[in-house]
Amino acid sequence: MAHLKARQGASPTSVLPGTTPSLRIAAAVGFNRAAAGVMSAYRLRRRFGEANQALHAIGELDARLAPRQDVRTG
């Protein structure tokens, strides 16, 4: 049971038994960089989504405030 508890919060170093410490450290660094990259991509996507919504809202507001032209007269 203790083994299962240790694996629930498993870090990359605990997942690689029988490896050298330097390899475990390298794996941990790679794992952390990959996780940071995924989070950065998520944040960037969210920021672009927020910016896109803001631009869309500005476009709608601009369309409402712009003087309407009669389609027949141009």
PDB file of N, CA and C in Angstrom:
ATOM      1  N   MET A   1       0.822  -1.191   0.000  1.00  0.00           N
ATOM      2  CA  MET A   1       0.000   0.000   0.000  1.00  0.00           C
ATOM      3  C   MET A   1       0.865   1.254   0.000  1.00  0.00           C
ATOM      4  N   ALA A   2       1.978   1.208   0.716  1.00  0.00           N
ATOM      5  CA  ALA A   2       2.879   2.364   0.750  1.00  0.00           C
ATOM      6  C   ALA A   2       3.422   2.638  -0.647  1.00  0.00           C
ATOM      7  N   HIS A   3       3.643   1.567  -1.406  1.00  0.00           N
ATOM      8  CA  HIS A   3       4.146   1.740  -2.768  1.00  0.00           C
ATOM      9  C   HIS A   3       3.125   2.481  -3.632  1.00  0.00           C
ATOM     10  N   LEU A   4       1.836   2.158  -3.480  1.00  0.00           N
ATOM     11  CA  LEU A   4       0.796   2.830  -4.251  1.00  0.00           C
ATOM     12  C   LEU A   4       0.695   4.304  -3.889  1.00  0.00           C
ATOM     13  N   LYS A   5       0.815   4.599  -2.610  1.00  0.00           N
ATOM     14  CA  LYS A   5       0.751   5.999  -2.192  1.00  0.00           C
ATOM     15  C   LYS A   5       1.912   6.793  -2.774  1.00  0.00           C
ATOM     16  N   ALA A   6       3.070   6.185  -2.826  1.00  0.00           N
ATOM     17  CA  ALA A   6       4.233   6.872  -3.383  1.00  0.00           C
ATOM     18  C   ALA A   6       4.044   7.133  -4.871  1.00  0.00           C
ATOM     19  N   ARG A   7       3.363   6.235  -5.561  1.00  0.00           N
ATOM     20  CA  ARG A   7       3.207   6.403  -7.006  1.00  0.00           C
ATOM     21  C   ARG A   7       2.106   7.389  -7.366  1.00  0.00           C
ATOM     22  N   GLN A   8       1.185   7.654  -6.465  1.00  0.00           N
ATOM     23  CA  GLN A   8       0.122   8.610  -6.775  1.00  0.00           C
ATOM     24  C   GLN A   8       0.689   9.998  -7.016  1.00  0.00           C
ATOM     25  N   GLY A   9       1.643  10.400  -6.207  1.00  0.00           N
ATOM     26  CA  GLY A   9       2.290  11.692  -6.399  1.00  0.00           C
ATOM     27  C   GLY A   9       3.620  11.490  -7.091  1.00  0.00           C
ATOM     28  N   ALA A  10       3.631  10.608  -8.067  1.00  0.00           N
ATOM     29  CA  ALA A  10       4.885  10.188  -8.681  1.00  0.00           C
ATOM     30  C   ALA A  10       5.574  11.333  -9.406  1.00  0.00           C
ATOM     31  N   SER A  11       6.829  11.477  -9.109  1.00  0.00           N
ATOM     32  CA  SER A  11       7.657  12.413  -9.860  1.00  0.00           C
ATOM     33  C   SER A  11       8.421  11.591 -10.888  1.00  0.00           C
ATOM     34  N   PRO A  12       9.018  12.229 -11.875  1.00  0.00           N
ATOM     35  CA  PRO A  12       9.763  11.458 -12.884  1.00  0.00           C
ATOM     36  C   PRO A  12      10.892  10.636 -12.272  1.00  0.00           C
ATOM     37  N   THR A  13      11.464  11.112 -11.159  1.00  0.00           N
ATOM     38  CA  THR A  13      12.560  10.357 -10.553  1.00  0.00           C
ATOM     39  C   THR A  13      12.066   9.081  -9.894  1.00  0.00           C
ATOM     40  N   SER A  14      10.854   9.065  -9.370  1.00  0.00           N
ATOM     41  CA  SER A  14      10.352   7.856  -8.722  1.00  0.00           C
ATOM     42  C   SER A  14       9.822   6.853  -9.742  1.00  0.00           C
ATOM     43  N   VAL A  15       9.622   7.287 -10.966  1.00  0.00           N
ATOM     44  CA  VAL A  15       9.092   6.402 -12.002  1.00  0.00           C
ATOM     45  C   VAL A  15      10.219   5.630 -12.684  1.00  0.00           C
ATOM     46  N   LEU A  16      11.456   6.056 -12.484  1.00  0.00           N
ATOM     47  CA  LEU A  16      12.588   5.426 -13.159  1.00  0.00           C
ATOM     48  C   LEU A  16      13.499   4.705 -12.163  1.00  0.00           C
ATOM     49  N   PRO A  17      13.029   3.616 -11.574  1.00  0.00           N
ATOM     50  CA  PRO A  17      13.890   2.908 -10.623  1.00  0.00           C
ATOM     51  C   PRO A  17      15.065   2.252 -11.342  1.00  0.00           C
ATOM     52  N   GLY A  18      16.183   2.168 -10.658  1.00  0.00           N
ATOM     53  CA  GLY A  18      17.343   1.486 -11.224  1.00  0.00           C
ATOM     54  C   GLY A  18      18.142   2.327 -12.196  1.00  0.00           C
ATOM     55  N   THR A  19      17.905   3.602 -12.245  1.00  0.00           N
ATOM     56  CA  THR A  19      18.681   4.475 -13.127  1.00  0.00           C
ATOM     57  C   THR A  19      19.665   5.285 -12.299  1.00  0.00           C
ATOM     58  N   THR A  20      20.604   5.883 -12.965  1.00  0.00           N
ATOM     59  CA  THR A  20      21.599   6.690 -12.255  1.00  0.00           C
ATOM     60  C   THR A  20      20.968   8.003 -11.813  1.00  0.00           C
ATOM     61  N   PRO A  21      21.501   8.600 -10.761  1.00  0.00           N
ATOM     62  CA  PRO A  21      20.943   9.880 -10.304  1.00  0.00           C
ATOM     63  C   PRO A  21      20.973  10.963 -11.383  1.00  0.00           C
ATOM     64  N   SER A  22      22.046  11.013 -12.172  1.00  0.00           N
ATOM     65  CA  SER A  22      22.122  12.053 -13.204  1.00  0.00           C
ATOM     66  C   SER A  22      21.047  11.844 -14.269  1.00  0.00           C
ATOM     67  N   LEU A  23      20.751  10.600 -14.593  1.00  0.00           N
ATOM     68  CA  LEU A  23      19.695  10.324 -15.565  1.00  0.00           C
ATOM     69  C   LEU A  23      18.335  10.706 -14.994  1.00  0.00           C
ATOM     70  N   ARG A  24      18.128  10.420 -13.699  1.00  0.00           N
ATOM     71  CA  ARG A  24      16.863  10.806 -13.071  1.00  0.00           C
ATOM     72  C   ARG A  24      16.710  12.324 -13.030  1.00  0.00           C
ATOM     73  N   ILE A  25      17.794  13.022 -12.753  1.00  0.00           N
ATOM     74  CA  ILE A  25      17.739  14.492 -12.731  1.00  0.00           C
ATOM     75  C   ILE A  25      17.432  15.020 -14.128  1.00  0.00           C
ATOM     76  N   ALA A  26      18.091  14.458 -15.135  1.00  0.00           N
ATOM     77  CA  ALA A  26      17.835  14.888 -16.514  1.00  0.00           C
ATOM     78  C   ALA A  26      16.387  14.614 -16.906  1.00  0.00           C
ATOM     79  N   ALA A  27      15.865  13.479 -16.474  1.00  0.00           N
ATOM     80  CA  ALA A  27      14.465  13.157 -16.774  1.00  0.00           C
ATOM     81  C   ALA A  27      13.534  14.136 -16.075  1.00  0.00           C
ATOM     82  N   ALA A  28      13.859  14.480 -14.831  1.00  0.00           N
ATOM     83  CA  ALA A  28      13.021  15.429 -14.088  1.00  0.00           C
ATOM     84  C   ALA A  28      13.045  16.803 -14.750  1.00  0.00           C
ATOM     85  N   VAL A  29      14.230  17.239 -15.183  1.00  0.00           N
ATOM     86  CA  VAL A  29      14.340  18.539 -15.858  1.00  0.00           C
ATOM     87  C   VAL A  29      13.534  18.523 -17.151  1.00  0.00           C
ATOM     88  N   GLY A  30      13.663  17.451 -17.930  1.00  0.00           N
ATOM     89  CA  GLY A  30      12.903  17.343 -19.178  1.00  0.00           C
ATOM     90  C   GLY A  30      11.408  17.316 -18.931  1.00  0.00           C
ATOM     91  N   PHE A  31      11.005  16.590 -17.907  1.00  0.00           N
ATOM     92  CA  PHE A  31       9.584  16.513 -17.557  1.00  0.00           C
ATOM     93  C   PHE A  31       9.060  17.891 -17.169  1.00  0.00           C
ATOM     94  N   ASN A  32       9.811  18.605 -16.340  1.00  0.00           N
ATOM     95  CA  ASN A  32       9.384  19.939 -15.906  1.00  0.00           C
ATOM     96  C   ASN A  32       9.320  20.915 -17.072  1.00  0.00           C
ATOM     97  N   ARG A  33      10.284  20.837 -17.980  1.00  0.00           N
ATOM     98  CA  ARG A  33      10.265  21.720 -19.156  1.00  0.00           C
ATOM     99  C   ARG A  33       9.073  21.416 -20.050  1.00  0.00           C
ATOM    100  N   ALA A  34       8.776  20.135 -20.221  1.00  0.00           N
ATOM    101  CA  ALA A  34       7.624  19.760 -21.047  1.00  0.00           C
ATOM    102  C   ALA A  34       6.329  20.248 -20.409  1.00  0.00           C
ATOM    103  N   ALA A  35       6.222  20.079 -19.101  1.00  0.00           N
ATOM    104  CA  ALA A  35       5.019  20.546 -18.401  1.00  0.00           C
ATOM    105  C   ALA A  35       4.892  22.060 -18.505  1.00  0.00           C
ATOM    106  N   ALA A  36       6.009  22.770 -18.379  1.00  0.00           N
ATOM    107  CA  ALA A  36       5.984  24.232 -18.503  1.00  0.00           C
ATOM    108  C   ALA A  36       5.594  24.639 -19.920  1.00  0.00           C
ATOM    109  N   GLY A  37       6.058  23.888 -20.915  1.00  0.00           N
ATOM    110  CA  GLY A  37       5.702  24.188 -22.300  1.00  0.00           C
ATOM    111  C   GLY A  37       4.222  24.005 -22.561  1.00  0.00           C
ATOM    112  N   VAL A  38       3.658  22.952 -21.999  1.00  0.00           N
ATOM    113  CA  VAL A  38       2.217  22.714 -22.157  1.00  0.00           C
ATOM    114  C   VAL A  38       1.431  23.841 -21.510  1.00  0.00           C
ATOM    115  N   MET A  39       1.838  24.254 -20.318  1.00  0.00           N
ATOM    116  CA  MET A  39       1.138  25.341 -19.630  1.00  0.00           C
ATOM    117  C   MET A  39       1.294  26.654 -20.386  1.00  0.00           C
ATOM    118  N   SER A  40       2.486  26.894 -20.944  1.00  0.00           N
ATOM    119  CA  SER A  40       2.692  28.123 -21.714  1.00  0.00           C
ATOM    120  C   SER A  40       1.789  28.140 -22.942  1.00  0.00           C
ATOM    121  N   ALA A  41       1.692  26.998 -23.608  1.00  0.00           N
ATOM    122  CA  ALA A  41       0.826  26.921 -24.785  1.00  0.00           C
ATOM    123  C   ALA A  41      -0.629  27.151 -24.397  1.00  0.00           C
ATOM    124  N   TYR A  42      -1.035  26.600 -23.262  1.00  0.00           N
ATOM    125  CA  TYR A  42      -2.408  26.791 -22.794  1.00  0.00           C
ATOM    126  C   TYR A  42      -2.665  28.260 -22.485  1.00  0.00           C
ATOM    127  N   ARG A  43      -1.721  28.893 -21.772  1.00  0.00           N
ATOM    128  CA  ARG A  43      -1.890  30.313 -21.427  1.00  0.00           C
ATOM    129  C   ARG A  43      -1.921  31.175 -22.683  1.00  0.00           C
ATOM    130  N   LEU A  44      -1.036  30.865 -23.626  1.00  0.00           N
ATOM    131  CA  LEU A  44      -0.982  31.636 -24.865  1.00  0.00           C
ATOM    132  C   LEU A  44      -2.286  31.496 -25.637  1.00  0.00           C
ATOM    133  N   ARG A  45      -2.795  30.284 -25.710  1.00  0.00           N
ATOM    134  CA  ARG A  45      -4.062  30.056 -26.416  1.00  0.00           C
ATOM    135  C   ARG A  45      -5.203  30.812 -25.740  1.00  0.00           C
ATOM    136  N   ARG A  46      -5.196  30.801 -24.407  1.00  0.00           N
ATOM    137  CA  ARG A  46      -6.233  31.514 -23.667  1.00  0.00           C
ATOM    138  C   ARG A  46      -6.119  33.019 -23.895  1.00  0.00           C
ATOM    139  N   ARG A  47      -4.893  33.536 -23.903  1.00  0.00           N
ATOM    140  CA  ARG A  47      -4.694  34.973 -24.132  1.00  0.00           C
ATOM    141  C   ARG A  47      -5.161  35.363 -25.535  1.00  0.00           C
ATOM    142  N   PHE A  48      -4.830  34.536 -26.525  1.00  0.00           N
ATOM    143  CA  PHE A  48      -5.282  34.837 -27.879  1.00  0.00           C
ATOM    144  C   PHE A  48      -6.797  34.782 -27.962  1.00  0.00           C
ATOM    145  N   GLY A  49      -7.408  33.859 -27.244  1.00  0.00           N
ATOM    146  CA  GLY A  49      -8.866  33.780 -27.219  1.00  0.00           C
ATOM    147  C   GLY A  49      -9.479  35.022 -26.621  1.00  0.00           C
ATOM    148  N   GLU A  50      -8.876  35.511 -25.523  1.00  0.00           N
ATOM    149  CA  GLU A  50      -9.374  36.737 -24.896  1.00  0.00           C
ATOM    150  C   GLU A  50      -9.206  37.923 -25.838  1.00  0.00           C
ATOM    151  N   ALA A  51      -8.064  38.001 -26.504  1.00  0.00           N
ATOM    152  CA  ALA A  51      -7.814  39.103 -27.437  1.00  0.00           C
ATOM    153  C   ALA A  51      -8.782  39.043 -28.612  1.00  0.00           C
ATOM    154  N   ASN A  52      -9.054  37.846 -29.095  1.00  0.00           N
ATOM    155  CA  ASN A  52      -9.982  37.683 -30.210  1.00  0.00           C
ATOM    156  C   ASN A  52     -11.387  38.117 -29.809  1.00  0.00           C
ATOM    157  N   GLN A  53     -11.804  37.773 -28.602  1.00  0.00           N
ATOM    158  CA  GLN A  53     -13.120  38.198 -28.122  1.00  0.00           C
ATOM    159  C   GLN A  53     -13.186  39.715 -28.007  1.00  0.00           C
ATOM    160  N   ALA A  54     -12.100  40.322 -27.530  1.00  0.00           N
ATOM    161  CA  ALA A  54     -12.073  41.779 -27.397  1.00  0.00           C
ATOM    162  C   ALA A  54     -12.157  42.446 -28.768  1.00  0.00           C
ATOM    163  N   LEU A  55     -11.420  41.923 -29.739  1.00  0.00           N
ATOM    164  CA  LEU A  55     -11.470  42.490 -31.090  1.00  0.00           C
ATOM    165  C   LEU A  55     -12.860  42.340 -31.698  1.00  0.00           C
ATOM    166  N   HIS A  56     -13.482  41.210 -31.453  1.00  0.00           N
ATOM    167  CA  HIS A  56     -14.830  40.978 -31.965  1.00  0.00           C
ATOM    168  C   HIS A  56     -15.810  41.977 -31.347  1.00  0.00           C
ATOM    169  N   ALA A  57     -15.679  42.197 -30.037  1.00  0.00           N
ATOM    170  CA  ALA A  57     -16.556  43.155 -29.353  1.00  0.00           C
ATOM    171  C   ALA A  57     -16.330  44.569 -29.874  1.00  0.00           C
ATOM    172  N   ILE A  58     -15.071  44.921 -30.131  1.00  0.00           N
ATOM    173  CA  ILE A  58     -14.766  46.249 -30.684  1.00  0.00           C
ATOM    174  C   ILE A  58     -15.380  46.386 -32.069  1.00  0.00           C
ATOM    175  N   GLY A  59     -15.286  45.334 -32.873  1.00  0.00           N
ATOM    176  CA  GLY A  59     -15.879  45.366 -34.211  1.00  0.00           C
ATOM    177  C   GLY A  59     -17.382  45.549 -34.160  1.00  0.00           C
ATOM    178  N   GLU A  60     -18.035  44.858 -33.229  1.00  0.00           N
ATOM    179  CA  GLU A  60     -19.489  45.014 -33.084  1.00  0.00           C
ATOM    180  C   GLU A  60     -19.841  46.424 -32.635  1.00  0.00           C
ATOM    181  N   LEU A  61     -19.081  46.957 -31.699  1.00  0.00           N
ATOM    182  CA  LEU A  61     -19.328  48.310 -31.211  1.00  0.00           C
ATOM    183  C   LEU A  61     -19.109  49.328 -32.324  1.00  0.00           C
ATOM    184  N   ASP A  62     -18.053  49.129 -33.088  1.00  0.00           N
ATOM    185  CA  ASP A  62     -17.764  50.027 -34.204  1.00  0.00           C
ATOM    186  C   ASP A  62     -18.895  49.991 -35.226  1.00  0.00           C
ATOM    187  N   ALA A  63     -19.412  48.801 -35.493  1.00  0.00           N
ATOM    188  CA  ALA A  63     -20.510  48.677 -36.454  1.00  0.00           C
ATOM    189  C   ALA A  63     -21.770  49.371 -35.942  1.00  0.00           C
ATOM    190  N   ARG A  64     -21.990  49.319 -34.640  1.00  0.00           N
ATOM    191  CA  ARG A  64     -23.168  49.985 -34.072  1.00  0.00           C
ATOM    192  C   ARG A  64     -23.026  51.503 -34.100  1.00  0.00           C
ATOM    193  N   LEU A  65     -21.821  51.985 -33.876  1.00  0.00           N
ATOM    194  CA  LEU A  65     -21.608  53.429 -33.798  1.00  0.00           C
ATOM    195  C   LEU A  65     -21.429  54.087 -35.165  1.00  0.00           C
ATOM    196  N   ALA A  66     -21.043  53.311 -36.159  1.00  0.00           N
ATOM    197  CA  ALA A  66     -20.802  53.876 -37.489  1.00  0.00           C
ATOM    198  C   ALA A  66     -22.125  54.336 -38.094  1.00  0.00           C
ATOM    199  N   PRO A  67     -22.087  55.449 -38.801  1.00  0.00           N
ATOM    200  CA  PRO A  67     -23.327  55.890 -39.455  1.00  0.00           C
ATOM    201  C   PRO A  67     -23.749  54.870 -40.510  1.00  0.00           C
ATOM    202  N   ARG A  68     -25.024  54.595 -40.521  1.00  0.00           N
ATOM    203  CA  ARG A  68     -25.529  53.604 -41.472  1.00  0.00           C
ATOM    204  C   ARG A  68     -25.689  54.246 -42.844  1.00  0.00           C
ATOM    205  N   GLN A  69     -25.243  53.508 -43.828  1.00  0.00           N
ATOM    206  CA  GLN A  69     -25.390  53.992 -45.195  1.00  0.00           C
ATOM    207  C   GLN A  69     -26.562  53.274 -45.847  1.00  0.00           C
ATOM    208  N   ASP A  70     -27.272  53.997 -46.631  1.00  0.00           N
ATOM    209  CA  ASP A  70     -28.380  53.402 -47.360  1.00  0.00           C
ATOM    210  C   ASP A  70     -27.795  52.548 -48.476  1.00  0.00           C
ATOM    211  N   VAL A  71     -28.201  51.305 -48.523  1.00  0.00           N
ATOM    212  CA  VAL A  71     -27.663  50.385 -49.517  1.00  0.00           C
ATOM    213  C   VAL A  71     -28.022  50.844 -50.926  1.00  0.00           C
ATOM    214  N   ARG A  72     -29.177  51.460 -51.081  1.00  0.00           N
ATOM    215  CA  ARG A  72     -29.617  51.873 -52.418  1.00  0.00           C
ATOM    216  C   ARG A  72     -28.796  53.041 -52.957  1.00  0.00           C
ATOM    217  N   THR A  73     -28.368  53.951 -52.065  1.00  0.00           N
ATOM    218  CA  THR A  73     -27.651  55.136 -52.553  1.00  0.00           C
ATOM    219  C   THR A  73     -26.143  54.999 -52.421  1.00  0.00           C
ATOM    220  N   GLY A  74     -25.679  54.067 -51.608  1.00  0.00           N
ATOM    221  CA  GLY A  74     -24.241  53.860 -51.460  1.00  0.00           C
ATOM    222  C   GLY A  74     -23.722  54.758 -50.431  1.00  0.00           C
TER     223      GLY A  74
END
